[in-house]
Amino acid sequence: MANLKLDRVGKTYAGGVSAVENASFEIADGEFIVLVGPSGCGKSTMLRMIAGLEEITDGDVQIGDRSVNGVEPGDRNIAMVFQNYALYPHMTVRGNMAYGLRNQGMPKPEVEARIAEAARFLQLEPYLDRKPSALSGGQRQRVAMGRAIVREPSVFLFDEPLSNLDAKLRTQLRAELKDLHKRLGATFIYVTHDQIEAMSLADRIVIMSAGRIEQIGTPMELYANPASTFVAEFIGAPPMNVLPVTGEAARAFLAQEARVPDDLGHVGIRPELMSIGDNGIPATITLVEPLGAETLVHLKMGADKLIMRSGHGLALDAGAEIKVAVEAGALRFFDRDGRTRSA
Amino acid sequence: MVENRPLAAILTHVVLIAGIVFLCFPVWVALVASTHPGEALQRSPIPMWFGDQGFANYSQLLREGVPAAGGVPLSTMMLNSLFMALGITVGKIAISLISAFAIVYFRFPFRMLFFWLIFATLMLPVEVRILPTYDVVASLGMLNSYPGLIIPLIASATATFLFRQFFMTIPDELVEAARIDRAGPLRFFWDILLPLSRTNIAALFIILFIYGWNQYLWPFLITTDQDLYTVVMGIQRMVNVGEGVPIWNYTMGTAILAMIPPVLVVLVMQRLFVKGLVESEK
Ligand SMILES: Nc1ncnc2c1ncn2[C@@H]1O[C@H](COP(=O)(O)OP(=O)(O)O)[C@@H](O)[C@H]1O
Ligand SMILES: [Mg+2]
C-alpha cells in the first residue's frame, strides 16, 4: 500500500544549485531504505522532496501509486524525524505527540490511546508531562520518534536522526530503530552519512554522490561488488584498497590473475581478502594497529600504500618484510572513469 | 569568587544604600507631600513625615479633581491613560507580530521592499510627522476620541523588527515539523509562534505600556475635551497653575497615582518574563 516511486526526480535550487539530478528508484512496501553519501551530496534534499517540504523541479514522486507532486506534507501520509529533533519546545512530550493528531481532528480517547502505546514502546511513560528542555538528547529523539509513530503513517522519513547523539546511544537507538521497523512493518527511508549505520540498518542502500545516485543494492551487494571506486571507498571501514593500474601493487596483483579486462584504470581489493603467506607479493609493514579482535596492517608495495586486515595476535612490527597472498576472485576492476568492469 | 572582608561588605552596602536613598528620595517627598494640606508645603522646611490629609487629598483628587486645574476627576484621567496605554500596547504588539509573521514566513512580491519601508519609518517618530498625522486624524474626524488617541501611535517598526529577528532564530525544522503535523499558517501562528514569543511579548508589553502611558504631546494636541484628558496632561495642568494657589499636595498625589499602573505592569510582566526565560533555556 505504500510503495514509493521516484521517476527522474531532480531539484535545482533558486540560486541555480543542482542538488539532485535524475534520480529514479522504487521502494517496496515495508522496505528499509537508507540514503547514504558524503555531506552535501543531496540526501536531505531527496528526503525533503519525498516529504513534500521541498518542491521538485523535475520528474515525479509517487507514494502508493499516487503522484504526490503538489500535495502538502501533511496530506502525504508520511512522518519525519529530524536531526535536531524539532520538538515544539513549549509543549510537553504528550502535547508534542498529540499535536498532529489533534490537527487531524482525531477524537481525544483515541489520541490518548495512541500516545500511551507509543510511550510504552519507547519507554517514555515517566516523561509524558515534561517539556523537551527537561530531557536528554536520546530521550528527545525518542519523543520525536513517538510523534512520528502515533500518526501511523505508511512512510517514515528520518534525516540523520542519530547524528547528534554520542556513540553508545547511537548504537542502542540503531538497534531500537531496527526493532521498530520490524514491529511496524512500514516503509522506512533513512538518511545518514555514516556507512556503518547504512550497512547495519538497510534492506537496500541508495548511495549518492554529488546529487547523483551511484548505486542501489543490498548492503552486501554494495560491499562485495561496488559499482564504482566511489562506492568502493565509501563503504567499509577501512575501505577497499583502490590502486591505480600503473602502480607496482596493481601490476603485482594483476600478474597473478588469469583473466584481466582491458582498459583498466584501477584495481580494488578489500583489506580482509589479503593475508600473510609464504609466497606472494612482497610488501613492507609501515604501521600496525591492533584493535582487539582484529589488527589493521598498513603496507607499502613500492610507492603504493594499502591496508590489510588480519586476525588478532599478529607478532610483527613496523619495518618487517612480508609476503601478501590474495584470495581467489578478490580483485575488483574499474575503468579510467572509476566504473566497474567485469573480467 | 566569594570574599569575606567585613570592611568591603560595609562599604558596598553603604554605596548601595546611598544609591537607593538618592533614587527614592523624590518619591518619598512626593508621597509625604500628598498627605499634607496645601499650605504646609509653602513653608520651609517642607515636611518629611506623613500628614493627616492623605485620605482627604486622594478622595478629592479621584472624585472631583482640583478646581484650580480644570476640575477633572483623576479617576477619569487614569482610565483614559489606561485605555490609551493598553490600546497602544496591544495594538503595537498585534500589528508587529502579524507583520513580522508575513515578512518572515511568506514569499510575496516586494517583500523586502515592504520590510525596508517599515524599517524606514523608524526615522519618523510621532514628533517628526506630527503635523501630517494631525491633519489625517482631523480629516477622519477622530479628534477627541480614543481611536484618535491610539491608532496613530500603533505602527511600530521597532517591535516588527524585534519579532522578525526572533522568528528568524526559530529553526526551519520546527516549521517543517508543523507542516507535517498539518498545521496551516494560522494554526502555526497561534499554536507555535505565539507561545514561543511569550517572553518577547512580555518584555515589549512593559516597554510599550510605559511608552503609551507617558505620551504627552499627542494627546495634548488632539484632545480639547476634558473628558479625554490623560494623567500626564493632568499633571502638566496642575504644574501650570503656579505658586498662587497652593495645590502642590494634589500635584504630588497625582504624580504618585500616575506611577502606580506602570509599576504594576512591570511587576506582573517581569514575572512572566523571567518564567519565559527559564523555560526557553535549551
Ligand atoms: N535551500 C537551499 N538553497 C540552495 N542550495 C541548497 C539549499 N539546501 C541545500 N542546498 C545545496 O544542495 C546541496 C545538497 O544539500 P543537502 O541535500 O542538504 O545535502 P546532504 O543532506 O546530503 O548533506 C548542497 O550543495 C547544498 O549546499
Ligand atoms: Mg543533510
XYZ file of C-alpha atoms and ligand atoms in Angstrom:
653
model
C 0.000 0.000 0.000
C 2.907 2.333 0.471
C 5.312 1.506 -2.240
C 7.169 4.555 -3.395
C 8.438 5.538 -6.787
C 10.794 8.275 -7.845
C 10.898 8.894 -11.557
C 13.769 11.018 -12.894
C 13.455 13.387 -9.953
C 15.592 16.498 -9.934
C 15.975 19.581 -7.797
C 17.605 22.833 -8.798
C 17.565 25.478 -6.069
C 16.671 29.065 -6.834
C 20.322 30.094 -6.961
C 20.999 27.537 -9.699
C 22.489 24.905 -7.397
C 21.574 21.496 -8.721
C 21.188 19.382 -5.581
C 19.673 16.225 -7.075
C 19.728 15.101 -10.693
C 17.751 12.459 -12.495
C 17.108 10.190 -9.524
C 14.961 7.139 -10.185
C 14.256 4.236 -7.885
C 11.396 2.261 -6.466
C 10.798 1.261 -2.883
C 8.628 -1.691 -1.995
C 6.075 -1.544 0.808
C 7.733 -2.187 4.156
C 11.272 -1.792 2.928
C 14.010 -0.143 4.987
C 15.906 2.094 2.556
C 18.974 4.053 3.593
C 20.167 7.037 1.572
C 23.867 7.408 2.231
C 26.610 9.625 0.919
C 29.045 12.319 1.959
C 27.791 15.600 3.351
C 26.276 17.886 0.702
C 25.517 15.142 -1.818
C 21.782 15.838 -1.788
C 20.429 13.217 0.627
C 18.381 15.645 2.692
C 17.090 17.328 -0.432
C 15.924 13.956 -1.744
C 14.202 13.098 1.534
C 12.583 16.510 1.767
C 11.251 16.149 -1.755
C 9.639 12.868 -0.764
C 8.197 14.605 2.307
C 6.885 17.469 0.204
C 8.869 20.054 2.143
C 10.844 20.882 -0.970
C 9.247 21.354 -4.366
C 10.660 19.091 -7.033
C 11.815 20.813 -10.197
C 11.959 17.701 -12.401
C 10.292 14.322 -12.565
C 7.642 12.697 -10.470
C 7.247 11.297 -6.953
C 4.607 8.668 -6.295
C 3.523 7.321 -2.942
C 1.243 4.296 -3.090
C 0.765 4.706 -6.852
C -0.469 8.268 -6.387
C 1.554 11.140 -7.803
C 2.099 13.485 -4.864
C 3.720 16.458 -6.559
C 1.973 19.474 -5.097
C 0.383 17.520 -2.234
C 1.021 19.156 1.144
C 3.359 17.254 3.523
C 0.514 16.841 5.998
C -1.554 15.019 3.396
C 1.072 12.568 2.194
C 0.646 10.051 4.962
C 4.280 10.390 5.999
C 6.077 11.266 9.220
C 9.507 12.729 9.591
C 12.192 12.683 12.280
C 14.827 15.413 12.154
C 18.449 15.500 13.232
C 17.838 18.350 15.693
C 14.606 16.686 16.964
C 12.450 19.720 16.047
C 10.184 19.202 19.044
C 7.795 22.007 19.971
C 9.681 23.473 22.939
C 6.622 24.905 24.686
C 4.621 21.671 24.620
C 5.005 18.672 26.870
C 6.016 15.296 25.484
C 2.344 14.377 25.415
C 1.491 17.648 23.668
C 4.177 17.093 21.067
C 2.804 13.678 20.208
C -0.814 14.820 20.278
C -0.431 17.920 18.135
C -0.548 16.285 14.713
C -3.408 14.023 15.715
C -5.463 16.896 17.080
C -4.929 18.741 13.816
C -6.422 15.768 12.027
C -9.458 16.064 14.257
C -8.944 12.704 15.911
C -11.176 12.098 18.957
C -9.435 12.531 22.291
C -9.689 8.949 23.603
C -8.014 7.619 20.507
C -5.257 10.241 20.728
C -4.666 9.211 24.336
C -4.610 5.539 23.446
C -2.084 6.021 20.679
C 0.172 8.138 22.881
C 0.001 5.587 25.669
C 1.015 2.805 23.317
C 3.871 4.726 21.743
C 5.103 5.869 25.148
C 5.116 2.309 26.427
C 7.011 1.082 23.409
C 9.577 3.882 23.587
C 9.831 3.824 27.398
C 8.682 7.420 27.583
C 5.911 6.904 30.122
C 7.658 8.692 33.013
C 8.337 11.741 30.857
C 4.951 12.391 29.265
C 4.351 15.602 31.195
C 7.828 17.040 30.830
C 8.912 19.695 28.403
C 11.591 18.723 25.865
C 14.109 21.005 27.600
C 13.992 18.664 30.604
C 15.008 15.619 28.554
C 18.333 14.236 27.375
C 19.231 14.074 23.697
C 18.359 10.406 23.426
C 15.006 10.924 25.134
C 14.230 13.868 22.876
C 14.897 11.773 19.809
C 12.620 9.079 21.230
C 9.894 11.681 21.611
C 10.426 12.701 18.005
C 10.045 9.066 17.006
C 6.945 8.857 19.169
C 5.497 11.870 17.402
C 6.040 10.010 14.131
C 4.712 6.661 15.353
C 1.396 7.921 16.720
C 0.432 9.181 13.287
C 0.685 5.631 11.950
C 1.997 6.836 8.594
C 2.759 4.499 5.760
C 6.197 6.029 5.202
C 8.662 7.112 7.902
C 11.360 9.572 6.900
C 14.478 10.029 9.015
C 17.112 12.699 8.390
C 20.279 11.770 10.292
C 18.287 11.166 13.466
C 21.220 9.803 15.434
C 23.930 12.253 14.412
C 23.558 14.468 17.489
C 23.911 11.582 19.930
C 27.005 10.031 21.455
C 28.400 6.796 20.088
C 26.957 4.471 22.702
C 23.454 5.880 22.491
C 23.693 5.791 18.722
C 24.337 2.055 18.740
C 21.477 1.487 21.151
C 18.957 3.598 19.234
C 20.079 1.996 15.987
C 19.009 -1.364 17.353
C 15.721 0.118 18.578
C 15.063 1.582 15.148
C 15.553 -1.735 13.503
C 13.213 -3.306 16.015
C 10.680 -0.541 15.396
C 10.780 -1.204 11.673
C 10.153 -4.871 12.219
C 7.189 -4.231 14.508
C 5.512 -1.551 12.418
C 6.133 -3.074 9.015
C 6.001 0.412 7.477
C 8.294 1.781 4.797
C 11.361 3.492 6.259
C 13.564 5.923 4.371
C 16.593 6.867 6.383
C 19.287 9.404 5.564
C 22.770 9.182 7.009
C 26.350 9.988 6.115
C 27.548 7.092 8.255
C 28.165 3.962 6.212
C 28.091 1.732 9.302
C 24.567 2.927 10.081
C 23.639 2.321 6.452
C 25.096 -1.175 6.408
C 23.531 -2.242 9.686
C 20.033 -0.840 9.090
C 19.243 -1.097 5.415
C 17.376 -3.661 3.407
C 18.706 -1.730 0.466
C 21.117 1.165 0.285
C 20.934 4.057 -2.142
C 24.378 5.575 -2.275
C 24.683 9.101 -3.623
C 27.483 11.355 -4.712
C 27.242 14.961 -5.882
C 23.488 14.826 -6.498
C 23.529 11.549 -8.420
C 22.728 8.020 -7.412
C 25.891 5.930 -7.596
C 24.443 2.553 -6.812
C 21.399 0.852 -5.342
C 21.581 -2.552 -3.715
C 21.608 -4.603 -0.558
C 24.433 -3.800 1.841
C 26.313 -6.964 0.885
C 25.919 -6.305 -2.847
C 27.396 -2.869 -2.402
C 30.154 -4.220 -0.245
C 31.103 -7.101 -2.496
C 30.517 -5.539 -5.884
C 30.769 -1.772 -5.744
C 29.690 -0.124 -8.974
C 32.422 2.463 -8.808
C 35.581 3.423 -6.970
C 33.452 5.967 -5.096
C 31.264 3.236 -3.628
C 34.290 1.021 -3.029
C 35.969 3.710 -0.984
C 32.807 4.844 0.815
C 31.526 1.501 2.072
C 33.594 -0.459 4.576
C 35.941 0.612 7.345
C 38.736 0.529 6.470
C 37.586 0.964 2.857
C 38.551 -1.075 -0.166
C 42.105 -0.500 -1.344
C 41.806 1.175 -4.732
C 45.112 1.123 -6.622
C 45.968 2.799 -9.928
C 46.884 0.183 -12.547
C 50.099 1.992 -13.333
C 51.416 1.394 -9.785
C 53.584 -1.506 -8.692
C 50.991 -3.003 -6.356
C 48.274 -3.213 -9.011
C 50.690 -4.738 -11.509
C 51.750 -7.348 -8.994
C 48.105 -8.229 -8.202
C 47.164 -8.381 -11.872
C 50.122 -10.614 -12.675
C 48.507 -13.328 -10.538
C 45.128 -13.017 -12.201
C 44.241 -15.259 -15.128
C 41.609 -13.097 -16.822
C 42.048 -9.347 -16.771
C 39.722 -6.925 -18.582
C 41.365 -4.342 -20.764
C 41.195 -0.537 -20.445
C 41.608 -0.670 -16.685
C 42.036 2.431 -14.547
C 42.034 0.982 -11.048
C 42.171 -2.301 -9.222
C 40.419 -2.783 -5.892
C 40.801 -5.243 -3.075
C 39.123 -5.484 0.329
C 41.524 -5.447 3.305
C 40.261 -8.780 4.664
C 40.847 -10.637 1.383
C 44.591 -10.422 1.793
C 46.724 -12.387 4.208
C 50.346 -13.022 5.080
C 51.610 -16.035 3.190
C 54.793 -17.950 2.472
C 54.787 -16.758 -1.067
C 53.009 -13.851 -2.650
C 53.634 -10.198 -3.271
C 56.476 -8.677 -1.237
C 55.479 -5.729 0.959
C 56.779 -3.691 3.885
C 54.748 -3.098 7.032
C 54.608 0.623 7.851
C 52.198 0.578 10.782
C 50.377 -1.994 12.925
C 47.050 -1.070 14.567
C 45.839 -3.758 16.980
C 42.091 -3.269 17.566
C 41.498 -6.277 19.780
C 39.563 -8.760 17.686
C 41.451 -7.766 14.578
C 44.588 -5.958 13.532
C 44.936 -3.401 10.758
C 48.256 -3.677 8.989
C 49.380 -0.730 6.861
C 51.507 -1.868 3.958
C 53.727 -0.368 1.366
C 54.216 -2.027 -2.024
C 56.672 0.090 -3.960
C 55.073 3.527 -3.984
C 51.533 2.249 -3.232
C 50.010 2.200 0.242
C 47.309 -0.206 1.295
C 45.658 -1.628 4.388
C 45.300 -5.309 5.205
C 43.020 -6.732 7.881
C 44.491 -9.562 9.868
C 43.410 -11.675 12.853
C 44.474 -10.847 16.390
C 47.875 -11.774 17.740
C 49.969 -10.589 14.834
C 53.582 -10.802 16.003
C 55.081 -8.372 13.521
C 56.189 -4.795 13.853
C 56.566 -1.863 11.518
C 59.524 -2.364 9.208
C 59.033 -6.109 8.757
C 59.150 -7.506 5.223
C 56.287 -9.893 4.435
C 54.642 -11.705 1.542
C 50.968 -10.925 0.821
C 48.658 -13.621 -0.537
C 45.340 -12.752 -2.213
C 42.162 -14.831 -2.140
C 40.933 -16.069 -5.468
C 38.384 -13.745 -7.096
C 39.095 -10.961 -4.637
C 40.156 -8.358 -7.174
C 37.674 -5.748 -8.438
C 38.302 -3.931 -11.702
C 37.454 -0.322 -12.539
C 37.891 1.629 -15.754
C 39.512 5.020 -16.053
C 36.284 6.781 -15.001
C 36.112 4.661 -11.876
C 33.236 2.471 -13.147
C 33.263 -1.251 -12.584
C 34.477 -3.528 -15.393
C 33.869 -7.202 -15.181
C 36.560 -9.664 -16.078
C 34.952 34.271 43.965
C 33.414 34.889 47.341
C 35.296 37.265 49.577
C 34.671 37.703 53.216
C 36.074 41.059 54.167
C 33.765 42.920 56.546
C 35.105 46.351 55.633
C 34.452 45.775 51.920
C 30.988 44.443 52.716
C 30.130 47.513 54.763
C 31.468 49.829 52.082
C 29.495 48.192 49.275
C 26.352 48.316 51.366
C 26.863 51.978 52.181
C 27.244 52.748 48.495
C 24.193 50.715 47.549
C 22.038 52.219 50.274
C 23.168 55.704 49.304
C 22.117 54.942 45.753
C 18.701 53.747 46.836
C 18.152 56.776 49.056
C 19.175 59.047 46.242
C 16.710 57.398 43.861
C 13.845 57.091 46.306
C 14.084 60.469 47.970
C 11.965 62.367 45.410
C 9.316 59.650 45.520
C 9.277 59.857 49.291
C 8.908 63.622 49.222
C 6.037 63.327 46.748
C 4.329 60.644 48.825
C 4.676 62.658 52.045
C 3.651 65.909 50.376
C 0.460 64.317 49.086
C -0.719 63.758 52.667
C -0.469 67.375 53.855
C -2.713 70.383 53.315
C -1.511 72.619 50.509
C -0.248 75.428 52.781
C 2.105 73.124 54.657
C 4.237 72.791 51.567
C 4.781 76.510 51.115
C 6.545 76.876 54.437
C 10.050 75.731 54.956
C 11.284 73.266 55.967
C 8.962 71.072 53.911
C 7.583 68.139 55.944
C 9.440 64.820 55.865
C 6.784 62.727 57.527
C 3.169 61.935 56.676
C 0.463 64.468 57.479
C -3.194 63.728 58.219
C -4.718 64.923 54.955
C -3.824 61.844 52.891
C -7.315 60.366 52.663
C -8.958 63.707 52.050
C -6.476 64.679 49.339
C -6.734 61.442 47.398
C -10.505 61.209 47.562
C -10.758 64.822 46.420
C -8.397 64.048 43.538
C -10.117 60.888 42.425
C -13.678 62.049 42.799
C -13.737 65.718 41.850
C -10.309 66.736 40.737
C -8.735 70.103 41.512
C -10.967 73.018 40.555
C -7.987 75.340 40.057
C -6.628 72.908 37.443
C -9.797 72.301 35.485
C -11.558 70.035 37.960
C -11.351 66.810 36.030
C -11.536 63.810 38.394
C -8.333 61.847 38.400
C -10.239 58.578 38.085
C -11.372 59.720 34.630
C -7.863 60.682 33.625
C -6.420 57.414 34.932
C -8.952 55.440 32.935
C -8.197 57.494 29.837
C -4.484 56.873 30.260
C -5.119 53.197 30.816
C -7.246 52.885 27.675
C -4.683 54.721 25.644
C -1.681 52.823 27.013
C -3.351 49.419 26.677
C -4.654 50.274 23.220
C -1.232 51.338 22.047
C 0.485 48.345 23.636
C -1.898 45.668 22.426
C -2.201 47.304 19.020
C 1.522 47.649 18.545
C 2.205 44.062 19.606
C -0.589 42.632 17.463
C 0.341 44.588 14.367
C 4.039 43.943 14.622
C 3.565 40.224 15.312
C 1.440 39.941 12.207
C 3.758 41.994 10.008
C 6.804 40.052 11.180
C 4.939 36.798 10.515
C 4.182 37.936 6.973
C 7.695 39.108 6.282
C 9.462 36.031 7.633
C 7.158 33.211 6.559
C 5.544 34.292 3.304
C 7.061 34.911 -0.086
C 5.099 37.701 -1.695
C 6.123 40.235 -4.335
C 8.154 43.168 -2.999
C 8.576 41.504 0.373
C 11.920 43.135 1.039
C 10.652 46.498 -0.188
C 7.897 46.350 2.422
C 10.342 45.325 5.057
C 12.593 48.271 4.311
C 9.604 50.622 4.168
C 8.614 49.526 7.659
C 12.200 49.822 8.726
C 12.437 53.344 7.298
C 9.573 54.529 9.494
C 11.957 54.135 12.430
C 13.225 57.502 11.319
C 9.750 59.030 11.640
C 8.600 59.080 15.288
C 5.365 60.877 16.185
C 7.097 64.184 16.830
C 8.502 64.326 13.317
C 5.299 63.508 11.489
C 3.028 65.289 13.901
C 1.535 67.866 11.511
C 0.534 65.497 8.702
C -0.665 62.954 11.241
C -2.783 65.612 12.924
C -4.186 66.575 9.567
C -5.128 62.996 8.721
C -6.699 62.364 12.110
C -8.597 65.643 11.925
C -9.979 64.954 8.462
C -11.029 61.467 9.527
C -12.990 63.096 12.316
C -11.054 61.327 15.017
C -10.136 64.357 17.123
C -11.295 63.978 20.718
C -11.753 60.221 20.524
C -9.996 57.121 21.783
C -9.215 55.850 18.276
C -7.634 59.210 17.560
C -5.509 58.872 20.671
C -4.456 55.320 19.945
C -4.330 54.461 16.251
C -1.701 56.945 15.052
C 0.709 55.587 17.658
C 0.197 51.923 16.889
C 2.534 51.270 13.977
C 5.860 50.098 15.320
C 8.923 49.369 13.264
C 10.940 48.547 16.368
C 8.620 45.804 17.532
C 8.215 44.435 13.999
C 11.958 44.265 13.662
C 12.334 42.589 17.040
C 9.776 39.903 16.227
C 11.311 39.401 12.808
C 14.707 38.785 14.369
C 13.163 36.369 16.841
C 11.203 34.465 14.186
C 14.343 34.038 12.153
C 16.010 32.226 15.056
C 13.249 29.588 15.074
C 14.710 26.548 13.313
C 13.260 25.714 9.888
C 12.767 22.145 11.039
C 10.218 23.305 13.600
C 8.212 24.930 10.842
C 8.534 21.797 8.751
C 7.518 19.534 11.612
C 4.420 21.675 11.985
C 3.658 21.394 8.272
C 3.904 17.632 8.512
C 1.639 17.808 11.557
C -0.924 19.512 9.326
C -0.700 22.920 10.916
C -1.618 25.534 8.325
C -0.206 29.064 8.564
C -2.790 30.298 11.067
C -2.518 27.228 13.296
C 1.240 27.538 13.194
C 0.942 31.165 14.233
C -1.424 30.503 17.136
C -0.125 27.192 18.393
C 3.592 27.593 17.936
C 4.805 31.065 17.057
C 2.702 32.923 19.601
C 3.561 30.746 22.623
C 7.229 30.795 21.672
C 7.120 34.592 21.527
C 5.766 34.889 25.085
C 8.980 36.224 26.551
C 9.393 38.792 23.817
C 5.777 39.837 24.143
C 6.120 40.304 27.912
C 9.255 42.413 27.514
C 7.657 44.529 24.814
C 4.492 44.888 26.829
C 6.441 46.552 29.636
C 8.286 48.911 27.334
C 5.291 49.804 25.198
C 2.889 50.240 28.103
C 5.215 52.763 29.684
C 5.672 54.428 26.308
C 1.910 54.699 25.889
C 1.245 55.790 29.458
C 3.805 58.578 29.208
C 2.535 60.038 25.931
C 2.132 63.766 26.314
C 2.464 65.693 23.080
C -0.019 63.692 21.011
C -2.935 63.616 23.494
C -2.269 67.281 24.245
C -2.717 68.126 20.559
C -5.775 66.127 19.665
C -7.918 66.370 22.803
C -9.761 69.518 23.669
C -12.490 67.661 25.504
C -11.630 67.437 29.214
C -13.237 64.008 29.477
C -10.420 62.636 27.333
C -7.510 64.161 29.255
C -4.807 61.770 30.389
C -2.947 61.742 33.679
C 0.248 63.110 32.204
C -1.723 66.071 30.831
C -3.361 66.438 34.236
C -0.008 66.752 35.983
C 1.087 69.324 33.473
C -2.030 71.412 34.011
C -1.560 71.370 37.766
C 2.048 72.445 37.445
C 0.884 75.321 35.256
C -1.408 76.659 37.960
C 1.702 78.215 39.504
C 2.553 79.331 43.005
C -0.522 81.426 43.602
C -2.846 78.597 44.580
C -1.316 76.068 46.988
C -2.049 72.735 45.242
C 1.345 71.028 45.449
C -0.205 68.359 47.641
C -2.582 67.476 44.798
C 0.159 67.642 42.183
C 2.264 65.214 44.165
C -0.699 62.928 44.774
C -1.400 62.858 41.039
C 2.236 62.006 40.366
C 2.078 59.129 42.845
C -1.142 57.785 41.301
C 0.316 58.119 37.812
C 3.229 55.930 38.852
C 1.128 53.014 40.077
C -0.037 51.354 36.812
C 3.409 51.248 35.167
C 4.882 49.796 38.361
C 2.169 47.134 38.453
C 2.784 46.256 34.824
C 6.492 45.896 35.452
C 5.896 43.665 38.475
C 3.396 41.363 36.763
C 5.114 41.147 33.404
C 8.549 40.731 34.885
C 7.451 37.509 36.481
C 6.137 36.195 33.178
C 9.279 37.402 31.520
C 11.633 35.595 33.896
C 9.499 32.453 33.758
C 9.728 32.518 29.976
C 13.468 32.949 30.092
C 13.927 29.997 32.418
C 11.655 27.746 30.381
C 13.055 28.534 26.984
C 16.572 27.682 28.120
C 17.781 24.964 25.772
N 17.786 25.965 0.426
C 18.854 25.759 -0.359
N 19.217 26.673 -1.292
C 20.274 26.473 -2.097
N 21.064 25.393 -2.047
C 20.764 24.433 -1.126
C 19.655 24.570 -0.243
N 19.612 23.470 0.550
C 20.644 22.701 0.181
N 21.346 23.272 -0.828
C 22.509 22.697 -1.525
O 22.140 21.466 -2.068
C 23.167 20.523 -1.907
C 22.662 19.289 -1.190
O 22.275 19.627 0.117
P 21.688 18.549 1.133
O 20.594 17.822 0.464
O 21.350 19.277 2.400
O 22.927 17.593 1.370
P 23.132 16.427 2.445
O 21.902 16.277 3.227
O 23.476 15.237 1.631
O 24.299 16.845 3.289
C 24.293 21.227 -1.164
O 25.240 21.630 -2.113
C 23.621 22.400 -0.551
O 24.519 23.476 -0.446
Mg 21.554 16.579 5.311
